[in-house]
Every structure is written in C-alpha cells, then in structure tokens.
C-alpha cells in the first residue's frame, strides 16, 4: 500500500459536536484534543513521516475571547502533558504560523517542546497556529525582499525552489493527502501554495468523532488514487 509521506488535516466540527451534545464549544475542542492524540499515534504506526494539523487559523482570532483563551490553554496543557510521550515515541514537534501573536507562556511551552523533541527522527507533527496560506505567502515574499535589499541573496528572480525555501514549511515536503472533517469542502486559507497537487479527502465525521478507523479509511482511499501531476495516465504507468 502507498503510504503518504505527509498527511495534513483541517480538524473541523468541534463546535457542532459540542452543540449536538448540548455543551459549550470548548467541550468540543477538548474532545478534539483527544482525536489529535489518537491521530498522532495512528500516523506514527502507519509510517507517515509528517502530520500537519490546522489547529488555529489567523482568522480564528476573531472568535469570542472566551473561546480563544480556552483554546490557548488547551494547547498549553496538551503540549505540557504530551511532550514526554512524544519524546518516548520518537515524535518531533514543529509549528508554523505567526507564533508571536500567541500568549507568551503558550509560545514558551511550545518552544520548549520543539527543543525537547528536536532530535526525534520518527514522525514529525507540525502544528499550524495563527496560520493562513495568504500569511505564509506574504511572509515569504517579505523575507525574500528583505534579503534581496540587504544583499543577503544574489538571486534576483524567484523560482519555485527559492520561493519554497522562504515558506514556513521550508524543508517539509508538500502534503500528499489533505483530510478535512465535518463535511465542509473548502481549503479555508490553509496551505495555499503547498496544496497544489495534494489529494483531497472530505469526510462527514466531526473531528471529535474522528478515530483510527477513519484515518485508515482515508489512507486506503489515498492508496487507490492515481496521482498524475499533470502527466497522462499512460506516462505515469510507464514511469516516464
Ligand atoms: C475547528 O472546529 C477546530 C478548531 C478551530 C480548533 C482545533 C483545535 C483542537 C482540535 C484542540 C486542540 C488542539 C491541539 C493541537 C492539542 P470548529 O470550532 O470550527 O467547529 P464548528 O465548525 O463545528 O464550529
């Protein structure tokens, strides 16, 4: 079976799940954190090398303050509680996004976990926090322009490889498979550049209900897809 190197997930539906259970939205996010734990475990077992998770978008800052504060505390708690298990299971933690917008203590805890897991060589988990695809593209252009003006690069023309070296995902292969839960069929300003040739998988399952079997179902579906990258089916079959 073809296992994707990089799986990315838009974890959606926590709020609706909470509503279905007659609870506050934060209850759904807490249940969603449990799905994150299980998904990380399954990804590692299945030999996925990179798992990126859209945990908090640039736009999510506009949610009610109580929800934003609750999500930040949930994140801090998860990082503290899970780091020993990450190290034990050889899982490396990284993040992408405008991290300086997060509360300083959450940043510090994340940085700490990133340092503690830096030598792990198994699965890499990438948390997208205060992230959006448009933010990523703009920060790449701005950093490149700064380097150009400061004579730190001689390359006057951006090509794909040079541009990608400025994206927050530099060094990480683009997602092979994107899963979005909860029935929405949108990219929602996620990795706009990186998703160019990604296989998309949408499921009705709400994120807090997403279990190992759901993940494996998505991996199975991916294995059945033919990825052509603009070539013909015959060319791909002949490995041209
Ligand atoms: C989307 O559901 C989910 C989020 C904005 C947050 C994702 C956060 C978690 C899964 C919790 C913890 C994360 C980590 C990494 C430990 P929604 O609130 O948009 O749901 P709705 O569309 O039903 O309202």
Coordinates of C-alpha atoms and ligand atoms in Angstrom, one line a residue:
X1 CA 0.0 0.0 0.0
X2 CA 1.2 3.5 -0.8
X3 CA 1.5 5.4 2.4
X4 CA 1.5 9.2 2.1
X5 CA 4.7 10.9 3.4
X6 CA 2.8 13.9 4.5
X7 CA -0.8 14.0 5.7
X8 CA -2.4 17.3 6.6
X9 CA -5.7 17.7 8.5
X10 CA -8.2 20.5 8.7
X11 CA -9.8 19.5 12.0
X12 CA -13.3 20.8 11.7
X13 CA -16.6 20.3 13.6
X14 CA -15.7 20.7 17.2
X15 CA -18.3 23.4 17.8
X16 CA -21.1 21.4 16.1
X17 CA -20.1 18.3 18.0
X18 CA -20.4 20.2 21.3
X19 CA -23.8 21.6 20.2
X20 CA -25.0 18.1 19.4
X21 CA -24.1 17.1 23.0
X22 CA -25.7 20.2 24.4
X23 CA -22.4 21.6 25.7
X24 CA -20.2 24.7 25.3
X25 CA -17.9 24.9 22.2
X26 CA -14.8 24.4 24.4
X27 CA -16.1 20.9 25.4
X28 CA -15.9 20.1 21.7
X29 CA -12.3 21.4 21.4
X30 CA -11.4 19.3 24.5
X31 CA -12.8 16.2 22.8
X32 CA -10.9 17.2 19.6
X33 CA -7.7 17.2 21.5
X34 CA -8.3 13.5 22.2
X35 CA -8.7 12.9 18.5
X36 CA -5.4 14.7 17.9
X37 CA -3.7 12.3 20.4
X38 CA -5.1 9.2 18.6
X39 CA -4.4 10.5 15.1
X40 CA -0.7 11.2 16.0
X41 CA -0.5 7.6 17.3
X42 CA -2.0 6.1 14.2
X43 CA 0.1 8.2 11.9
X44 CA 3.3 7.0 13.6
X45 CA 2.1 3.4 13.5
X46 CA 1.3 3.7 9.8
X47 CA 4.7 5.1 8.9
X48 CA 3.5 8.6 7.9
X49 CA 6.6 10.9 8.2
X50 CA 4.9 14.3 8.5
X51 CA 1.5 15.1 10.0
X52 CA 0.4 18.7 9.9
X53 CA -2.6 19.9 11.8
X54 CA -4.5 23.2 11.2
X55 CA -5.0 23.9 14.9
X56 CA -5.7 27.7 14.9
X57 CA -6.1 29.9 11.8
X58 CA -5.2 33.6 11.5
X59 CA -9.0 34.2 11.2
X60 CA -9.7 32.2 14.5
X61 CA -8.6 35.3 16.5
X62 CA -11.9 36.8 15.6
X63 CA -13.8 34.2 17.7
X64 CA -15.2 35.1 21.1
X65 CA -12.4 35.9 23.7
X66 CA -13.5 33.0 26.0
X67 CA -13.2 30.5 23.2
X68 CA -9.8 31.8 22.1
X69 CA -8.5 31.9 25.7
X70 CA -9.8 28.4 26.2
X71 CA -8.2 27.1 23.0
X72 CA -4.8 28.6 24.0
X73 CA -5.0 27.0 27.5
X74 CA -6.0 23.7 25.9
X75 CA -3.0 23.9 23.6
X76 CA -0.6 24.8 26.5
X77 CA -2.0 21.9 28.6
X78 CA -1.7 19.4 25.7
X79 CA 1.9 20.5 25.0
X80 CA 2.9 20.0 28.6
X81 CA 1.1 16.7 29.0
X82 CA 2.1 15.2 25.7
X83 CA 5.8 16.2 25.4
X84 CA 7.2 13.2 27.4
X85 CA 5.1 10.8 25.2
X86 CA 6.3 12.5 22.1
X87 CA 9.9 12.0 23.1
X88 CA 9.3 8.4 24.2
X89 CA 7.7 7.6 20.8
X90 CA 10.4 9.5 18.8
X91 CA 7.9 12.1 17.5
X92 CA 9.3 15.6 16.7
X93 CA 7.1 18.7 17.2
X94 CA 7.3 21.7 14.9
X95 CA 5.0 24.7 14.3
X96 CA 4.2 27.1 11.5
X97 CA 2.4 30.4 11.8
X98 CA 2.6 33.8 13.4
X99 CA 3.6 32.4 16.7
X100 CA 4.4 35.9 18.2
X101 CA 0.6 36.5 18.2
X102 CA 0.1 33.7 20.8
X103 CA 0.2 34.4 24.5
X104 CA 3.9 34.4 25.6
X105 CA 3.5 31.5 28.0
X106 CA 2.0 29.3 25.3
X107 CA 4.9 30.3 22.9
X108 CA 7.4 29.4 25.6
X109 CA 5.9 26.0 26.2
X110 CA 5.7 25.2 22.5
X111 CA 9.3 26.3 22.0
X112 CA 10.3 24.1 24.9
X113 CA 8.6 21.1 23.4
X114 CA 10.1 21.8 20.0
X115 CA 13.6 21.8 21.6
X116 CA 12.9 18.7 23.6
X117 CA 11.8 16.7 20.6
X118 CA 14.3 18.2 18.1
X119 CA 16.4 15.0 17.9
X120 CA 13.4 12.7 17.4
X121 CA 13.6 11.0 14.0
X122 CA 10.2 9.3 13.6
X123 CA 7.0 11.1 12.8
X124 CA 7.2 15.0 12.7
X125 CA 4.0 16.7 13.9
X126 CA 3.6 20.2 12.6
X127 CA 1.0 22.5 14.3
X128 CA -0.3 25.3 12.2
X129 CA -1.0 28.1 14.7
X130 CA -2.2 31.6 13.9
X131 CA -1.6 30.3 10.4
X132 CA -3.1 31.1 7.0
X133 CA -1.9 30.4 3.4
X134 CA -2.0 34.0 2.5
X135 CA 0.0 34.9 5.6
X136 CA 2.6 32.3 4.6
X137 CA 3.0 33.6 1.0
X138 CA 3.3 37.2 2.2
X139 CA 5.8 36.5 4.9
X140 CA 7.9 34.5 2.3
X141 CA 7.8 37.4 -0.2
X142 CA 8.7 39.9 2.6
X143 CA 11.6 37.9 3.9
X144 CA 12.9 37.4 0.4
X145 CA 12.6 41.1 -0.4
X146 CA 14.5 42.0 2.9
X147 CA 17.3 39.5 2.0
X148 CA 17.5 41.0 -1.5
X149 CA 17.7 44.6 -0.2
X150 CA 20.3 43.6 2.4
X151 CA 22.3 41.8 -0.3
X152 CA 21.9 38.5 1.5
X153 CA 20.8 36.8 -1.7
X154 CA 22.1 37.3 -5.3
X155 CA 19.1 35.6 -6.8
X156 CA 17.2 38.5 -8.4
X157 CA 14.4 36.2 -9.7
X158 CA 12.3 33.9 -7.6
X159 CA 11.9 30.4 -8.9
X160 CA 9.8 27.6 -7.2
X161 CA 12.7 26.2 -5.2
X162 CA 13.9 29.6 -3.9
X163 CA 10.3 30.7 -3.1
X164 CA 9.6 27.5 -1.2
X165 CA 12.8 28.0 0.9
X166 CA 11.1 31.1 2.3
X167 CA 7.8 29.4 3.1
X168 CA 7.2 28.4 6.7
X169 CA 7.2 24.8 5.5
X170 CA 10.7 25.0 4.0
X171 CA 12.3 21.6 4.1
X172 CA 9.0 19.8 4.6
X173 CA 7.6 18.0 1.5
X174 CA 4.1 19.3 0.4
X175 CA 1.1 17.3 1.8
X176 CA 0.3 14.2 -0.2
X177 CA -3.1 13.9 1.4
X178 CA -5.4 16.6 3.0
X179 CA -8.2 15.4 5.2
X180 CA -11.0 17.8 6.2
X181 CA -13.6 16.6 8.6
X182 CA -17.2 17.7 9.2
X183 CA -18.5 17.7 5.7
X184 CA -17.2 21.2 4.6
X185 CA -15.5 21.2 1.2
X186 CA -13.2 24.1 1.5
X187 CA -9.5 24.8 1.8
X188 CA -10.2 27.8 4.2
X189 CA -7.0 29.7 3.5
X190 CA -4.8 26.8 4.6
X191 CA -1.5 25.9 2.8
X192 CA -2.5 27.6 -0.5
X193 CA 0.9 27.1 -2.2
X194 CA 1.7 23.7 -0.7
X195 CA -1.6 22.1 -1.6
X196 CA -1.1 22.5 -5.4
X197 CA -1.0 18.7 -6.1
X198 CA -2.4 17.3 -2.8
X199 CA -5.1 14.7 -2.9
X200 CA -8.2 16.0 -1.1
X201 CA -10.3 13.8 1.2
X202 CA -13.5 15.1 2.8
X203 CA -15.5 13.2 5.4
X204 CA -18.7 14.0 7.2
X205 CA -17.3 12.8 10.5
X206 CA -16.9 15.6 13.0
X207 CA -13.4 16.0 14.3
X208 CA -14.1 14.8 17.9
X209 CA -15.5 11.6 16.5
X210 CA -12.5 11.0 14.2
X211 CA -10.9 7.7 15.2
X212 CA -8.1 5.5 14.0
X213 CA -10.5 3.6 11.6
X214 CA -11.5 6.9 9.9
X215 CA -7.8 7.8 9.4
X216 CA -7.1 4.4 8.0
X217 CA -10.1 4.7 5.6
X218 CA -8.6 8.0 4.3
X219 CA -5.2 6.3 3.9
X220 CA -6.8 3.4 2.0
X221 CA -8.6 5.9 -0.3
X222 CA -5.3 7.7 -0.9
X223 CA -3.7 4.4 -1.9
X224 CA -6.3 3.9 -4.6
X225 CA -5.9 7.3 -6.2
X226 CA -3.7 7.8 -9.3
X227 CA -1.5 10.9 -8.9
X228 CA -0.6 12.2 -12.3
X229 CA 1.0 15.6 -11.6
X230 CA -0.2 16.9 -15.0
X231 CA 1.1 13.9 -16.9
X232 CA -1.1 11.3 -18.8
X233 CA -2.2 8.1 -17.1
X234 CA 0.0 6.1 -19.6
X235 CA 3.1 8.2 -18.9
X236 CA 2.6 7.5 -15.1
X237 CA 2.1 3.8 -15.6
X238 CA 5.3 3.7 -17.7
X239 CA 7.2 5.8 -15.1
X240 CA 8.0 8.4 -17.7
Ligands
LIG1 C1 -12.5 23.6 14.3 O1 -13.8 23.3 14.8 C2 -11.4 23.5 15.2 C3 -10.6 24.4 15.7 C4 -10.7 25.8 15.3 C5 -9.6 24.2 16.7 C6 -8.8 22.9 16.6 C7 -8.4 22.6 18.0 C8 -8.3 21.3 18.6 C9 -8.6 20.1 17.9 C10 -8.0 21.3 20.0 C11 -6.6 21.1 20.5 C12 -5.5 21.1 19.5 C13 -4.3 20.5 19.8 C14 -3.3 20.6 18.7 C15 -4.0 19.9 21.0 P1 -14.8 24.5 14.8 O2 -14.8 25.1 16.2 O3 -14.6 25.4 13.7 O4 -16.2 23.6 14.7 P2 -17.5 24.1 14.0 O5 -17.2 24.4 12.6 O6 -18.4 23.0 14.2 O7 -18.0 25.4 14.7

